Amino acid sequence: MRKGTILMKKCFLTMVLLLVMFSFALPCAAADIIDPILLDEPNEKVFGCKNDIFIELMQKEIISKVASGRTAPEYFILFPAEILFLVDDTWEGIDRTSFSLKHTDADGNETFYPLNYAISMMSNLKVHWPLFSKPLKFTDLRITNLVFNVPYELDGWTLVFRPTERGAESPYCEIDVPLNLR
């Protein structure tokens, strides 16, 4: 009976040691999940601020009359973007005002166009991607479709990404991403 008790204690101790070793390995595994957006740096498609929030355009941006089955009053500019959230805090989602397009004409005049929130969210629901209202936590990697109502212009576009927590008054930072429509 004593040998059985000693054997059980050894097995229990081994299991505890394995659990402790496994728990130390978890942060490394989480880093492996997040790194793809940063692995191919330097990458002219990856833009970041404060080494906390990064954005990458996943596909070439397009200009179209239709998005998610809806017709634009003029045109839509649409594209998917990947956002890597490394802020050591939890946000109550991201505010829709975090995204806008800036158009600079030949004379240097700037016009801003807000995100078409309804069409963006419809397109995200179609592919089962999280909406802006979902909380963001440390090491969050999100893909989202962004859709903007714009006039038909091919040159002079910039995505202005000012990540702002839902309900916050000021953005965390600002990232300007030049677009290349063709």
mmCIF file of C-alpha atoms in Angstrom:
data_model
loop_
_atom_site.group_PDB
_atom_site.id
_atom_site.type_symbol
_atom_site.label_atom_id
_atom_site.label_comp_id
_atom_site.label_asym_id
_atom_site.label_seq_id
_atom_site.Cartn_x
_atom_site.Cartn_y
_atom_site.Cartn_z
ATOM 1 C CA MET A 1 0.000 0.000 0.000
ATOM 2 C CA ARG A 2 2.871 2.355 0.776
ATOM 3 C CA LYS A 3 4.412 1.847 -2.713
ATOM 4 C CA GLY A 4 1.079 2.820 -4.297
ATOM 5 C CA THR A 5 0.890 6.027 -2.246
ATOM 6 C CA ILE A 6 4.467 6.994 -3.142
ATOM 7 C CA LEU A 7 3.784 6.272 -6.833
ATOM 8 C CA MET A 8 0.615 8.416 -6.724
ATOM 9 C CA LYS A 9 2.533 11.290 -5.094
ATOM 10 C CA LYS A 10 5.237 11.088 -7.793
ATOM 11 C CA CYS A 11 2.602 11.107 -10.536
ATOM 12 C CA PHE A 12 0.853 14.078 -8.929
ATOM 13 C CA LEU A 13 4.144 15.983 -8.555
ATOM 14 C CA THR A 14 5.045 15.226 -12.189
ATOM 15 C CA MET A 15 1.658 16.515 -13.359
ATOM 16 C CA VAL A 16 2.051 19.733 -11.339
ATOM 17 C CA LEU A 17 5.540 20.303 -12.772
ATOM 18 C CA LEU A 18 4.254 19.725 -16.315
ATOM 19 C CA LEU A 19 1.419 22.208 -15.765
ATOM 20 C CA VAL A 20 3.841 24.824 -14.452
ATOM 21 C CA MET A 21 6.198 24.305 -17.406
ATOM 22 C CA PHE A 22 3.284 24.504 -19.855
ATOM 23 C CA SER A 23 2.018 27.753 -18.333
ATOM 24 C CA PHE A 24 5.435 29.374 -18.921
ATOM 25 C CA ALA A 25 5.310 28.283 -22.567
ATOM 26 C CA LEU A 26 1.924 29.918 -23.260
ATOM 27 C CA PRO A 27 3.152 33.527 -23.713
ATOM 28 C CA CYS A 28 5.556 32.329 -26.417
ATOM 29 C CA ALA A 29 2.728 30.560 -28.218
ATOM 30 C CA ALA A 30 0.584 33.735 -28.126
ATOM 31 C CA ALA A 31 3.453 35.723 -29.642
ATOM 32 C CA ASP A 32 3.693 33.191 -32.487
ATOM 33 C CA ILE A 33 0.024 33.790 -33.311
ATOM 34 C CA ILE A 34 0.447 37.570 -33.474
ATOM 35 C CA ASP A 35 3.736 37.909 -35.338
ATOM 36 C CA PRO A 36 2.586 37.357 -38.977
ATOM 37 C CA ILE A 37 1.681 41.031 -39.473
ATOM 38 C CA LEU A 38 5.151 42.028 -38.299
ATOM 39 C CA LEU A 39 7.276 39.161 -39.642
ATOM 40 C CA ASP A 40 7.762 40.575 -43.101
ATOM 41 C CA GLU A 41 9.029 43.955 -41.880
ATOM 42 C CA PRO A 42 10.282 46.131 -43.257
ATOM 43 C CA ASN A 43 7.014 46.091 -45.121
ATOM 44 C CA GLU A 44 5.683 49.176 -46.855
ATOM 45 C CA LYS A 45 2.137 47.910 -46.209
ATOM 46 C CA VAL A 46 2.453 47.788 -42.396
ATOM 47 C CA PHE A 47 1.988 51.056 -40.495
ATOM 48 C CA GLY A 48 2.138 51.473 -36.741
ATOM 49 C CA CYS A 49 2.182 53.902 -33.875
ATOM 50 C CA LYS A 50 3.836 53.709 -30.473
ATOM 51 C CA ASN A 51 4.683 50.042 -31.210
ATOM 52 C CA ASP A 52 1.191 49.308 -29.852
ATOM 53 C CA ILE A 53 -1.215 49.430 -32.795
ATOM 54 C CA PHE A 54 -0.428 48.341 -36.342
ATOM 55 C CA ILE A 55 -2.531 48.365 -39.491
ATOM 56 C CA GLU A 56 -1.948 46.568 -42.767
ATOM 57 C CA LEU A 57 -4.080 46.743 -45.885
ATOM 58 C CA MET A 58 -4.747 43.147 -46.840
ATOM 59 C CA GLN A 59 -5.703 43.630 -50.487
ATOM 60 C CA LYS A 60 -5.520 46.333 -53.074
ATOM 61 C CA GLU A 61 -8.150 48.959 -52.417
ATOM 62 C CA ILE A 62 -10.852 49.256 -55.068
ATOM 63 C CA ILE A 63 -13.325 51.897 -56.166
ATOM 64 C CA SER A 64 -16.771 50.567 -57.020
ATOM 65 C CA LYS A 65 -20.419 51.543 -57.410
ATOM 66 C CA VAL A 66 -21.552 48.524 -55.324
ATOM 67 C CA ALA A 67 -20.544 47.089 -51.941
ATOM 68 C CA SER A 68 -22.395 44.429 -49.914
ATOM 69 C CA GLY A 69 -25.272 44.538 -52.372
ATOM 70 C CA ARG A 70 -25.781 48.288 -51.935
ATOM 71 C CA THR A 71 -25.286 50.973 -54.583
ATOM 72 C CA ALA A 72 -23.190 54.012 -53.694
ATOM 73 C CA PRO A 73 -24.571 57.533 -54.041
ATOM 74 C CA GLU A 74 -21.356 58.244 -55.988
ATOM 75 C CA TYR A 75 -18.700 55.560 -55.439
ATOM 76 C CA PHE A 76 -17.291 53.383 -52.669
ATOM 77 C CA ILE A 77 -13.641 52.864 -51.838
ATOM 78 C CA LEU A 78 -13.370 49.541 -50.032
ATOM 79 C CA PHE A 79 -10.655 47.251 -48.715
ATOM 80 C CA PRO A 80 -9.955 44.834 -45.857
ATOM 81 C CA ALA A 81 -7.464 45.894 -43.192
ATOM 82 C CA GLU A 82 -5.749 43.903 -40.475
ATOM 83 C CA ILE A 83 -5.309 45.607 -37.123
ATOM 84 C CA LEU A 84 -2.873 44.345 -34.501
ATOM 85 C CA PHE A 85 -3.728 45.625 -31.000
ATOM 86 C CA LEU A 86 -0.811 45.420 -28.559
ATOM 87 C CA VAL A 87 -1.955 48.070 -26.075
ATOM 88 C CA ASP A 88 -1.559 46.706 -22.554
ATOM 89 C CA ASP A 89 -5.178 47.536 -21.746
ATOM 90 C CA THR A 90 -8.697 46.461 -22.718
ATOM 91 C CA TRP A 91 -10.785 48.758 -24.917
ATOM 92 C CA GLU A 92 -14.563 48.705 -25.119
ATOM 93 C CA GLY A 93 -14.339 48.360 -28.884
ATOM 94 C CA ILE A 94 -13.114 50.838 -31.454
ATOM 95 C CA ASP A 95 -15.024 53.976 -32.364
ATOM 96 C CA ARG A 96 -16.255 54.329 -35.945
ATOM 97 C CA THR A 97 -14.633 57.769 -36.138
ATOM 98 C CA SER A 98 -11.250 56.026 -35.980
ATOM 99 C CA PHE A 99 -11.322 55.640 -39.772
ATOM 100 C CA SER A 100 -11.586 58.311 -42.455
ATOM 101 C CA LEU A 101 -10.291 58.913 -45.946
ATOM 102 C CA LYS A 102 -8.484 62.091 -46.865
ATOM 103 C CA HIS A 103 -8.440 63.271 -50.464
ATOM 104 C CA THR A 104 -5.849 65.847 -51.487
ATOM 105 C CA ASP A 105 -6.530 67.470 -54.854
ATOM 106 C CA ALA A 106 -3.968 68.911 -57.307
ATOM 107 C CA ASP A 107 -4.145 72.307 -55.552
ATOM 108 C CA GLY A 108 -3.409 70.780 -52.117
ATOM 109 C CA ASN A 109 -6.974 71.118 -50.804
ATOM 110 C CA GLU A 110 -7.934 68.342 -48.397
ATOM 111 C CA THR A 111 -11.389 66.802 -48.041
ATOM 112 C CA PHE A 112 -12.222 64.147 -45.444
ATOM 113 C CA TYR A 113 -14.741 61.323 -45.900
ATOM 114 C CA PRO A 114 -16.013 59.366 -42.871
ATOM 115 C CA LEU A 115 -16.356 55.615 -42.738
ATOM 116 C CA ASN A 116 -19.658 54.310 -44.098
ATOM 117 C CA TYR A 117 -20.341 52.419 -40.895
ATOM 118 C CA ALA A 118 -23.499 50.613 -42.038
ATOM 119 C CA ILE A 119 -21.999 49.158 -45.227
ATOM 120 C CA SER A 120 -18.718 48.331 -43.457
ATOM 121 C CA MET A 121 -20.549 46.393 -40.741
ATOM 122 C CA MET A 122 -22.777 44.632 -43.288
ATOM 123 C CA SER A 123 -19.700 43.431 -45.160
ATOM 124 C CA ASN A 124 -18.056 42.301 -41.901
ATOM 125 C CA LEU A 125 -21.165 40.350 -40.886
ATOM 126 C CA LYS A 126 -21.158 38.552 -44.246
ATOM 127 C CA VAL A 127 -17.695 37.127 -43.547
ATOM 128 C CA HIS A 128 -18.290 36.637 -39.785
ATOM 129 C CA TRP A 129 -15.619 39.103 -38.672
ATOM 130 C CA PRO A 130 -15.922 40.837 -35.301
ATOM 131 C CA LEU A 131 -17.653 44.200 -35.280
ATOM 132 C CA PHE A 132 -16.204 47.418 -33.882
ATOM 133 C CA SER A 133 -18.316 47.013 -30.742
ATOM 134 C CA LYS A 134 -16.394 43.897 -29.663
ATOM 135 C CA PRO A 135 -13.812 44.619 -26.928
ATOM 136 C CA LEU A 136 -10.134 44.750 -27.873
ATOM 137 C CA LYS A 137 -7.654 43.072 -25.560
ATOM 138 C CA PHE A 138 -3.877 42.791 -25.458
ATOM 139 C CA THR A 139 -2.617 40.751 -28.449
ATOM 140 C CA ASP A 140 -5.826 41.115 -30.468
ATOM 141 C CA LEU A 141 -5.536 40.616 -34.226
ATOM 142 C CA ARG A 142 -8.560 41.766 -36.225
ATOM 143 C CA ILE A 143 -9.458 41.863 -39.876
ATOM 144 C CA THR A 144 -12.156 44.328 -40.870
ATOM 145 C CA ASN A 145 -13.699 45.574 -44.099
ATOM 146 C CA LEU A 146 -13.673 49.345 -44.487
ATOM 147 C CA VAL A 147 -16.059 51.111 -46.878
ATOM 148 C CA PHE A 148 -16.205 54.848 -47.644
ATOM 149 C CA ASN A 149 -18.559 56.960 -49.826
ATOM 150 C CA VAL A 150 -16.405 59.066 -52.164
ATOM 151 C CA PRO A 151 -16.408 60.838 -55.542
ATOM 152 C CA TYR A 152 -14.678 59.115 -58.443
ATOM 153 C CA GLU A 153 -11.013 60.131 -58.091
ATOM 154 C CA LEU A 154 -8.077 57.783 -58.487
ATOM 155 C CA ASP A 155 -5.253 59.905 -57.071
ATOM 156 C CA GLY A 156 -4.592 61.662 -53.777
ATOM 157 C CA TRP A 157 -6.169 59.250 -51.255
ATOM 158 C CA THR A 158 -4.922 58.520 -47.735
ATOM 159 C CA LEU A 159 -6.503 56.357 -45.039
ATOM 160 C CA VAL A 160 -6.373 58.266 -41.758
ATOM 161 C CA PHE A 161 -6.490 55.775 -38.883
ATOM 162 C CA ARG A 162 -6.926 57.463 -35.502
ATOM 163 C CA PRO A 163 -7.621 54.497 -33.177
ATOM 164 C CA THR A 164 -10.029 55.655 -30.509
ATOM 165 C CA GLU A 165 -11.693 53.539 -27.847
ATOM 166 C CA ARG A 166 -15.500 53.631 -27.990
ATOM 167 C CA GLY A 167 -16.632 56.449 -25.727
ATOM 168 C CA ALA A 168 -13.179 58.077 -25.491
ATOM 169 C CA GLU A 169 -12.687 61.692 -26.454
ATOM 170 C CA SER A 170 -9.259 61.552 -28.041
ATOM 171 C CA PRO A 171 -7.442 59.082 -30.277
ATOM 172 C CA TYR A 172 -4.577 56.926 -29.063
ATOM 173 C CA CYS A 173 -2.427 57.958 -32.020
ATOM 174 C CA GLU A 174 -2.692 58.720 -35.742
ATOM 175 C CA ILE A 175 -1.533 56.651 -38.704
ATOM 176 C CA ASP A 176 -1.657 57.875 -42.320
ATOM 177 C CA VAL A 177 -1.729 55.107 -44.919
ATOM 178 C CA PRO A 178 -1.352 56.219 -48.543
ATOM 179 C CA LEU A 179 -3.729 54.480 -50.970
ATOM 180 C CA ASN A 180 -2.957 53.630 -54.547
ATOM 181 C CA LEU A 181 -6.143 53.259 -56.574
ATOM 182 C CA ARG A 182 -5.739 52.061 -60.161
#
